[in-house]
Structure formats: structure tokens, C-alpha cells
Coordinates of C-alpha atoms and ligand atoms in Angstrom, one line a residue:
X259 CA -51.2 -32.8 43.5
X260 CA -49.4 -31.3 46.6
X261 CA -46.4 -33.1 48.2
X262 CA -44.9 -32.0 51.1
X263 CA -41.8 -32.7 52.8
X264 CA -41.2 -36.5 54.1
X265 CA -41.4 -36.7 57.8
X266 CA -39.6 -39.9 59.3
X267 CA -40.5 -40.6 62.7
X268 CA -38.1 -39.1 65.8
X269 CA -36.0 -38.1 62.6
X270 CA -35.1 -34.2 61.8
X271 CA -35.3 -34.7 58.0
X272 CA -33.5 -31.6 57.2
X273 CA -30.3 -33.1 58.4
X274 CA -28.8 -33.4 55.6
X275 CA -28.2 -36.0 53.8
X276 CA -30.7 -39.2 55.4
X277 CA -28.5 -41.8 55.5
X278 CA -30.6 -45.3 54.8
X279 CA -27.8 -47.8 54.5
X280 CA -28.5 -51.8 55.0
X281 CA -27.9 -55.1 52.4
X282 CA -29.9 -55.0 49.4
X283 CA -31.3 -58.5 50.9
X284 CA -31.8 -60.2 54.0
X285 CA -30.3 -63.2 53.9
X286 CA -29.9 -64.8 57.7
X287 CA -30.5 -63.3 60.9
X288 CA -26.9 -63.5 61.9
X289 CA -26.3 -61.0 58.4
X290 CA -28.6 -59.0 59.1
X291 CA -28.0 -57.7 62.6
X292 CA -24.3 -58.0 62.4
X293 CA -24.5 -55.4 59.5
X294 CA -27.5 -53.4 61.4
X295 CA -24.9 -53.3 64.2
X296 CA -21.8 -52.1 62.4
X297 CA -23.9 -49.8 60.7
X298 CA -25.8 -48.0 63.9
X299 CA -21.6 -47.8 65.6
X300 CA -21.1 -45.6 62.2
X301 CA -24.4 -43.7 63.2
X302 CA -26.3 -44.8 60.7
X303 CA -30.2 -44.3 61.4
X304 CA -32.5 -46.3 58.8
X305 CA -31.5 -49.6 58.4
X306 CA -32.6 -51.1 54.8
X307 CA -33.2 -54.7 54.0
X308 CA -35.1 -56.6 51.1
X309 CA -37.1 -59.7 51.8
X310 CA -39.0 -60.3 48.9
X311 CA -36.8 -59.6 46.2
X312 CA -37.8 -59.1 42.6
X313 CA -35.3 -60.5 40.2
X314 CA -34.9 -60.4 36.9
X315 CA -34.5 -63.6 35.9
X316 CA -36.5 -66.8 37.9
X317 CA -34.0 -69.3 39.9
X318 CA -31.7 -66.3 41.5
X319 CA -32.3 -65.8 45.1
X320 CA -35.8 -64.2 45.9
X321 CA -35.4 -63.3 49.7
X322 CA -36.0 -65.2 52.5
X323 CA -39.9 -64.0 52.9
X324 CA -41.8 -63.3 56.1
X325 CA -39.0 -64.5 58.1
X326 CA -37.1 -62.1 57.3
X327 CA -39.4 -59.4 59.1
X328 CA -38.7 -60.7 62.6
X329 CA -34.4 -59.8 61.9
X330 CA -35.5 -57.1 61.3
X331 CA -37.9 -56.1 64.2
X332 CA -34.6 -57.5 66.2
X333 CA -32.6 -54.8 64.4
X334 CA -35.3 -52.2 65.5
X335 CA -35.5 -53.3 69.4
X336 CA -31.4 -53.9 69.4
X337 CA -30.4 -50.7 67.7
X338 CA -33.0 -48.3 67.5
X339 CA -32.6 -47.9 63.9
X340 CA -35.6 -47.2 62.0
X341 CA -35.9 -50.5 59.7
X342 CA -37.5 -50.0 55.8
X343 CA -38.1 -53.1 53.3
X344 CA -39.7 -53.0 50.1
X345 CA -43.2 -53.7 49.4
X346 CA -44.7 -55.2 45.7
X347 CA -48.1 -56.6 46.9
X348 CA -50.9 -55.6 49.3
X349 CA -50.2 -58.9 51.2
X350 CA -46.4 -57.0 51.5
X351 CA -47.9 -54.1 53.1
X352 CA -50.3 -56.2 55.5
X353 CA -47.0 -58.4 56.7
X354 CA -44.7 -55.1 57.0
X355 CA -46.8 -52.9 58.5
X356 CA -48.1 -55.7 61.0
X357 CA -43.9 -56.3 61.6
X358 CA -44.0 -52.4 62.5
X359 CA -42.1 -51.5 60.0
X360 CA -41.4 -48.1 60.1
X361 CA -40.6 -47.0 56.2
X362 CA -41.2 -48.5 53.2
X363 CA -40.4 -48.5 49.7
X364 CA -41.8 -49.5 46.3
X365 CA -39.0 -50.6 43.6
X366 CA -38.5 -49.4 40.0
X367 CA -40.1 -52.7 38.6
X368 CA -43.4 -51.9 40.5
X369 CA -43.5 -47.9 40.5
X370 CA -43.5 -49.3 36.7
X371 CA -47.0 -51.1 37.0
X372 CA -50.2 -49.0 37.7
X373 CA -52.2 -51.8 38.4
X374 CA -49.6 -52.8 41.0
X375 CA -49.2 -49.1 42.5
X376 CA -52.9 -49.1 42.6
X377 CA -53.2 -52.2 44.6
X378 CA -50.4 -50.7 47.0
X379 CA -52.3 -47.4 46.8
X380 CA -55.5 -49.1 48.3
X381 CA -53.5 -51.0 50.8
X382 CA -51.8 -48.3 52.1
X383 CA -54.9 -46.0 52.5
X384 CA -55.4 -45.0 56.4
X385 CA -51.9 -45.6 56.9
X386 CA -49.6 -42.6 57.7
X387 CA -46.3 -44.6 57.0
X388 CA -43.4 -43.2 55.0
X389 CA -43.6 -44.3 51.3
X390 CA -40.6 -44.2 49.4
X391 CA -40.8 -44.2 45.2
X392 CA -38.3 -45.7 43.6
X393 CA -38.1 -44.5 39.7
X394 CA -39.6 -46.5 37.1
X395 CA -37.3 -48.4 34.9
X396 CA -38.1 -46.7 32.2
X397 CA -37.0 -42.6 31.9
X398 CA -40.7 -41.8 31.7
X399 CA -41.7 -39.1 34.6
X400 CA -45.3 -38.5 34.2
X401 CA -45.1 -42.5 35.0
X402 CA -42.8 -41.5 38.1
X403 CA -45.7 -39.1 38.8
X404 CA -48.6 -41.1 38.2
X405 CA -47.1 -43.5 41.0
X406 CA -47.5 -41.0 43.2
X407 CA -50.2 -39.7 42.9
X408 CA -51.9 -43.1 43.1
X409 CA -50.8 -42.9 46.6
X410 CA -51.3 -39.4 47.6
X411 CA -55.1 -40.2 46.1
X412 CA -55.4 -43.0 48.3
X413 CA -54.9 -40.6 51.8
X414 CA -50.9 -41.9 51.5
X415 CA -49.3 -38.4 51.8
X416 CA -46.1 -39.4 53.6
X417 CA -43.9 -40.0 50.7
X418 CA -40.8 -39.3 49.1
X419 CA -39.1 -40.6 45.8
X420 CA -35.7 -42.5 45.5
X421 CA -33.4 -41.9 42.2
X422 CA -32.4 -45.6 41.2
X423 CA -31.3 -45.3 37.8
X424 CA -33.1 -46.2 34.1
X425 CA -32.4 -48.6 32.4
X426 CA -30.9 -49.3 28.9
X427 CA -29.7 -51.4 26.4
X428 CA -26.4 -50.1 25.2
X429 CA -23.5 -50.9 27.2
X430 CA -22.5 -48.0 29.3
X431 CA -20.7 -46.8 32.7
X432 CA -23.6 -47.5 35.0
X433 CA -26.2 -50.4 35.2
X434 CA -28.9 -47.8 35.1
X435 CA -28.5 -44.2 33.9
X436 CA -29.1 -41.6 36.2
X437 CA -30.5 -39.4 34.2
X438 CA -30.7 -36.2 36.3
X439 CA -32.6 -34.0 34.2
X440 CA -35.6 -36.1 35.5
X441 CA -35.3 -35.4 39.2
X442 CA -34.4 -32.0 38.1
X443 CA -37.8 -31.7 36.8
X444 CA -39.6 -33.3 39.6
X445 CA -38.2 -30.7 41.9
X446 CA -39.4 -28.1 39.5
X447 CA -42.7 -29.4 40.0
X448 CA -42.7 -30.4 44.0
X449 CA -40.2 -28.2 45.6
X450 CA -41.4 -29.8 48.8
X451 CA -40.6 -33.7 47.2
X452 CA -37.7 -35.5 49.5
X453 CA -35.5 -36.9 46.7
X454 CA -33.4 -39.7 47.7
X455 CA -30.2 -41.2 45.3
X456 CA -29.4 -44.7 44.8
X457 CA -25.7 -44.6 43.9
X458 CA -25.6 -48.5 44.3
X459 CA -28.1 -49.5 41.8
X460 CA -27.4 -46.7 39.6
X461 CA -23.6 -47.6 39.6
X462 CA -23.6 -51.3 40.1
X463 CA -20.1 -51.1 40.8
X464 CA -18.6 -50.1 44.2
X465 CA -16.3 -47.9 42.8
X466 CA -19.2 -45.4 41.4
X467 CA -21.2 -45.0 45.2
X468 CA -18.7 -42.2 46.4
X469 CA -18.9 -40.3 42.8
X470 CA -22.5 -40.8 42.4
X471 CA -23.2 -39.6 46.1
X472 CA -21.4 -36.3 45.6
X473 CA -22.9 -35.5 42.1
X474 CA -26.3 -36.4 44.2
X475 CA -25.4 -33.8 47.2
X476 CA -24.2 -31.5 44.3
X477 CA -27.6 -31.7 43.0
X478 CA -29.2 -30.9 46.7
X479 CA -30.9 -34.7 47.1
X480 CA -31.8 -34.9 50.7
X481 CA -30.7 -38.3 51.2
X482 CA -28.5 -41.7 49.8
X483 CA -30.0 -44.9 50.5
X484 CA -26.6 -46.8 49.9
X485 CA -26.4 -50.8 50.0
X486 CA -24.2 -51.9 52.7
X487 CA -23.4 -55.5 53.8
X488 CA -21.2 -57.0 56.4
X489 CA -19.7 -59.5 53.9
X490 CA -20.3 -57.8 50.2
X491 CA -18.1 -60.3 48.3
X492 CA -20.4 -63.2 49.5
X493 CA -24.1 -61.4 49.3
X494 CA -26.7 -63.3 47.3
X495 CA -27.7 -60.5 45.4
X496 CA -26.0 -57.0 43.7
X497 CA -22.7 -58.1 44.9
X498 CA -20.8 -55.5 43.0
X499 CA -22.7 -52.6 44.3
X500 CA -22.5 -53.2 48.1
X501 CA -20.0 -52.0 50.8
X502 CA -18.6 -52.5 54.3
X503 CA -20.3 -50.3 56.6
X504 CA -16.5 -49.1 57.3
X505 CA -16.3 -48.4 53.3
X506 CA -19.8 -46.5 53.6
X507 CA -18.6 -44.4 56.7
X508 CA -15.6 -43.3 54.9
X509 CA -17.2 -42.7 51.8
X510 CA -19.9 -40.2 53.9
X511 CA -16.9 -38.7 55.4
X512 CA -15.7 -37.4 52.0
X513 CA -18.3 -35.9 51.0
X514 CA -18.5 -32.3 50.4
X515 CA -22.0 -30.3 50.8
X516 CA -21.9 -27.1 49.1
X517 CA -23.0 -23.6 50.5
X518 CA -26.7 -23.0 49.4
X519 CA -25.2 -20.5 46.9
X520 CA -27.8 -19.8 44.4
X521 CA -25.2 -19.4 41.1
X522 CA -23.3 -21.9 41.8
X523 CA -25.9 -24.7 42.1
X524 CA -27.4 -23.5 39.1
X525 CA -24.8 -24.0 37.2
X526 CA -24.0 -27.2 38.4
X527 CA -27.0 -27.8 37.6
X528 CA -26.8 -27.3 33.8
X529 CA -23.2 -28.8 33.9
X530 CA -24.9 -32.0 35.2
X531 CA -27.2 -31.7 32.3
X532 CA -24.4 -31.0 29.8
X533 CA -22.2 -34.1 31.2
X534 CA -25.7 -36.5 30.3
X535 CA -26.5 -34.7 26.8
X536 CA -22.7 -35.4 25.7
X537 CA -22.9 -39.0 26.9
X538 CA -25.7 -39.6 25.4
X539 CA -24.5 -37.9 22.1
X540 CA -21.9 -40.5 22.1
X541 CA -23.8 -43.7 23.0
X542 CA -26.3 -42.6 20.0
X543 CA -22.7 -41.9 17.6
X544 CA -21.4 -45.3 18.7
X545 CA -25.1 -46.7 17.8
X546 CA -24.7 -45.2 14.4
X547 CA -21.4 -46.6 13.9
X548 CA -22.9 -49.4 14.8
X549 CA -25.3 -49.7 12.1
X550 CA -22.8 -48.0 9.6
X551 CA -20.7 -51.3 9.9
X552 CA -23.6 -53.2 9.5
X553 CA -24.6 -51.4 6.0
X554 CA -20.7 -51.7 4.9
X555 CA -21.1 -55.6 5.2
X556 CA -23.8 -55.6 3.4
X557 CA -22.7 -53.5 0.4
X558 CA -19.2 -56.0 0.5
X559 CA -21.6 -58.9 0.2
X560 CA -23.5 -57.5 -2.6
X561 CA -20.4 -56.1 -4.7
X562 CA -22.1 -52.5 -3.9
X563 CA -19.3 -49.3 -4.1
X564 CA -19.3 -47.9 -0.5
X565 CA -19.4 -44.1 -1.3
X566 CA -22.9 -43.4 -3.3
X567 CA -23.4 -40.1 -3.9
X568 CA -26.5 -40.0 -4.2
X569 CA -27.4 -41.0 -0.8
X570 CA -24.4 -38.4 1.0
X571 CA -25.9 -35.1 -0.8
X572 CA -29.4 -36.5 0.5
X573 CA -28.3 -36.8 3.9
X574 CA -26.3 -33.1 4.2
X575 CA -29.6 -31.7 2.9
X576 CA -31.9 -33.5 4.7
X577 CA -29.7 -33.2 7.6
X578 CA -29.5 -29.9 7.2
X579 CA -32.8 -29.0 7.1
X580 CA -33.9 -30.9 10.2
X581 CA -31.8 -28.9 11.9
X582 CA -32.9 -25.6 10.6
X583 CA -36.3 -26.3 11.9
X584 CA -34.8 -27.2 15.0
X585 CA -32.7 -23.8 15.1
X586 CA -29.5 -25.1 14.4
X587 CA -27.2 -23.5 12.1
X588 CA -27.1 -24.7 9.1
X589 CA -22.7 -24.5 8.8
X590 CA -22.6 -26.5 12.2
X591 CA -25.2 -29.1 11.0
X592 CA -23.2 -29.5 7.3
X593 CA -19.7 -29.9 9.4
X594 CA -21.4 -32.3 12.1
X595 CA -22.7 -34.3 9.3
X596 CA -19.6 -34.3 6.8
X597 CA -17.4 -35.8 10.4
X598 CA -20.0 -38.5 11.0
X599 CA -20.3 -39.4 7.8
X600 CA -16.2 -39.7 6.5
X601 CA -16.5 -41.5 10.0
X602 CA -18.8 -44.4 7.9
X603 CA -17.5 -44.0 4.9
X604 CA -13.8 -44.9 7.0
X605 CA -15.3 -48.0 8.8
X606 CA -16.9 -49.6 5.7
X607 CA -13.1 -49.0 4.0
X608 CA -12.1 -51.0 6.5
X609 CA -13.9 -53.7 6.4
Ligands
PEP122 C1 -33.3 -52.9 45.9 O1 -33.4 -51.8 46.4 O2 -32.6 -53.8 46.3 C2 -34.0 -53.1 44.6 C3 -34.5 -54.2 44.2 O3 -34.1 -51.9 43.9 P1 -34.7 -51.5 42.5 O4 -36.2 -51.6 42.7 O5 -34.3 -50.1 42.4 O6 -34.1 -52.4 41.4
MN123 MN1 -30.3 -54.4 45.3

């Protein structure tokens, strides 16, 4: 599969980065165009909007539907923006293209579901409208891929992807984990691919758009699609993760694009990928403790000593020949595994 670079109507798309900024739902047409307005002042050019939302949970606020498509045909003929929503169904892609829609995007739940990229696939086919991926939920890239290629199969060659975030159990920093090794890779294999971030929905918290964005632009993402709403506090959906389109022109002020200097983006690069290994090092440590605390209540309820020998010498040797066949030296591996382990042996004292 080829991809080439995204081209968005009237729009240079090497200006870097393409801005898509807009609430992450519709939810009147007074909210809509007053935040399309504020947002073309700050020069914004794609305007986003959801109308059929996919939630998580039944009874939370689904969009407003169809109705929604008129605000924002209004925010096309009163600004000039170009307007994107998000598409699930075929009957989605009918309704937005008939609305003249002039982007669109498939979110993480969908990209998900081949049988649902498949039916978007063969709706889209003979159109040459701009197709935006979001990631799958899930960190799986040949998934991300397949998506894709569903579409580029089906005659849609006008696409580009959109880093949202994975998601995971354990509690961490952001609602979905960036994970940039995974765009990393995609690049690797489309040079051409126009890679968008999602600070919002890979935060979830206002305060992480304006260091996510610059991690993004460190990475060389073309573009942010950043969730912006005229009254944040009072949306009806991802609240936390939206801004003023003042707070969104400030936070586009600040940040820094970086030469094209080969060495140093590298190495950002592998810095990036060191920052994710070590968190996820300690998410799987605080896992372990996890469990460790677990087995300590169970010895306690069972009158069983805490320390059995036994079962430390067969973990250092195990342990230690894992990582062997991994490459690992063996002294690192013994001292790695002696830490973590006084570490259990300390919290089942404890208990
Ligand atoms: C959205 O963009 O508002 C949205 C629902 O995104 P995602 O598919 O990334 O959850
Ligand atoms: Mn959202």
C-alpha cells in the first residue's frame, strides 16, 4: 500500500502544524457558531464538531444527529472554515457528504471494527474526500494499518491518521497513552502519511494539550486537532479536555517548532521512546507490587512465613536466565531482581 500526503482543499498542507480545532460535540447552533466564530478570529481553518457521538456508556449525551449538519454548513458559508465531523456508519457518510462536508474522520472505537471500516470503506468508494484515522483503542498497528488500507482498497486515497491515545486499565497520567513508538513506526513505513495528534483525548485534562502538542511538534506530526469550546466547563461531553479558543491561540503561540536538524530529532526521538519504556517499567513494578500485596495477605491468612526460600533462589535463576536469552547481563538482572524482590518481601512485613 502507498499513501501519499493528505491534500485538504484550498489548504497548503505543509504549513505546519494544521490546526483542526472545534468542540468535541455539537450541541446547539448558538454553540457551535459562536465557537466556529471565535475560533476563525484566532485563524483557525478546520472547524471540528461531533454529531453522532459514540459513548461509552448508554444514557450520556449522544449528539444532536442530522441537525447538527446544517450548524455546521452555517459555520462553512459564515466563516469559510473547512468543517470535519466524524463518521461510524455508511448512513454517516451518505448524510455528511450530502451536508458538503469537507473532511471527515473515523474514531478510535470504529478504526477498531473491520467490519465497520469495511462498511465505511464501500461507502466512501468514488469519493475523493479527506479521511482522517483515528488510532484504534487498542496499541495494535497492523489494526491501525488494516483500517487503512480498507479504504485505500476501496479508491479512498485521501487520507491521513490522527494519534488519539490507547487505552488502558491501570491508572496513569493520561486517559489514553500515547504511545509514540507506534506513529513512530507508521512513519517508518509511509513517510508520505499526514499524522495528526490529539492532545485532548490523549490527556483528558486541559492542563496536558500544551505539553502534549509540543512533544507532538517535537515528533514532526503535521497537525493537532485540539478540542475547543466556547463554554468548556459547561460542554456535554470531555469537559476536562476542552479549551477556550483564547486558551487554544495562546497555547499555539508557545509552541516551539524545531529546525529540521537531522541529529537532533533523532534523538528526540529515542528520548521520547525512553520517557514511555521507563513509564511503562513503572506502571508494570507498581502492578507487581500490586499482586505482591495480594500474595502477603494470603500467606497472613494462612499462617504461611513470608520469606520462602525456596521460591526467591527460583526466581534469581529463572530470572536470570530469561534475561540471558534476552541479552541482558546476567549481574544487572540478579541486582534488578534482588530490589524488586526485598521490595515484596518489605510490603508483605508490613502488612
Ligand atoms: C472525538 O473526537 O470526540 C472522539 C469521540 O474521539 P475518539 O474516537 O478518539 O474517542
Ligand atoms: Mn471528544
Amino acid at each position: 500500500m502507498e499513501i501519499n500526503r493528505l491534500v485538504l482543499p484550498g489548504m497548503e498542507v505543509d504549513a505546519c502544524p494544521i490546526i483542526i480545532a472545534g468542540p468535541c460535540s455539537a450541541e446547539s447552533r448558538g454553540q457551535v457558531l459562536e465557537t466556529a466564530v471565535q475560533l476563525a478570529e484566532k485563524g483557525v481553518k478546520i472547524f471540528r464538531a461531533g454529531i453522532w457521538k459514540p459513548r461509552t456508556k448508554p444514557g450520556g449525551f449522544e449528539g444532536v444527529g442530522t441537525v447538527g449538519l446544517s450548524w455546521l454548513k452555517e459555520v462553512k458559508q459564515t466563516t469559510g472554515m473547512l468543517v470535519a465531523t466524524e463518521v461510524a456508519t455508511a448512513m454517516h457518510v451518505d448524510e455528511a457528504i450530502q451536508a458538503g462536508m469537507d473532511i471527515l474522520w473515523i474514531g478510535a472505537r470504529t478504526a477498531a471494527n473491520p467490519f465497520a471500516m469495511q462498511e465505511l470503506a464501500d461507502a466512501l468508494r468514488g469519493t475523493d474526500i479527506p479521511v482522517l484515522v483515528k488510532n484504534p483503542v487498542n496499541p495494535d498497528l497492523e489494526l491501525w494499518i488494516g483500517a487503512l488500507e480498507r479504504l485505500v482498497n476501496a479508491g479512498v486515497s485521501n487520507v491521513g491518521v490522527i494519534l488519539r491515545g490507547f487505552s488502558t486499565y491501570d491508572q496513569k497520567i493520561y486517559r489514553n497513552l500515547p504511545l509514540w513508538h507506534i506513529p513512530i513506526e507508521l512513519r517508518r513505513r509511509y513517510p508520505n502519511i499526514t499524522m495528526f495528534c490529539d492532545p485532548s483525548h490523549i490527556g483528558g485534562k486541559r492542563e496536558l494539550i500544551a505539553p502534549i502538542s509540543q512533544q507532538a511538534m517535537d515528533l514532526k506530526f503535521d497537525g493537532l486537532m485540539i478540542e475547543s469550546h466556547c463554554n468548556p466547563d459547561e460542554a456535554l461531553s470531555d469537559a476536562n479536555q476542552q479549551i477556550t479558543p483564547q486558551i487554544l491561540d495562546l497555547t499555539l503561540k508557545t509552541l516551539v517548532l524545531k529546525e529540521n536538524g537531522q541529529t537532533t530529532e533523532n534523538i528526540s526521538v529515542l528520548r521520547k521512546q525512553i520517557d514511555e519504556i521507563d513509564e511503562q517499567l513503572l506502571t508494570i513494578l507498581a502492578r507487581r507490587n500490586r499482586i505482591s500485596r495480594e500474595i502477603g495477605m494470603y500467606k497472613k491468612e494462612n499462617n504461611m512465613p513470608v520469606l520462602q526460600t525456596g521460591r526467591y533462589n527460583e526466581i534469581l535463576e529463572k530470572r536470570a536466565r530469561m534475561g540471558e536469552a534476552m541479552n541482558l547481563d546476567k549481574e544487572f538482572v540478579f541486582a534488578i531482581m534482588k530490589a524488586i524482590h526485598e521490595e515484596s518481601v518489605k510490603i508483605q512485613l508490613e502488612l
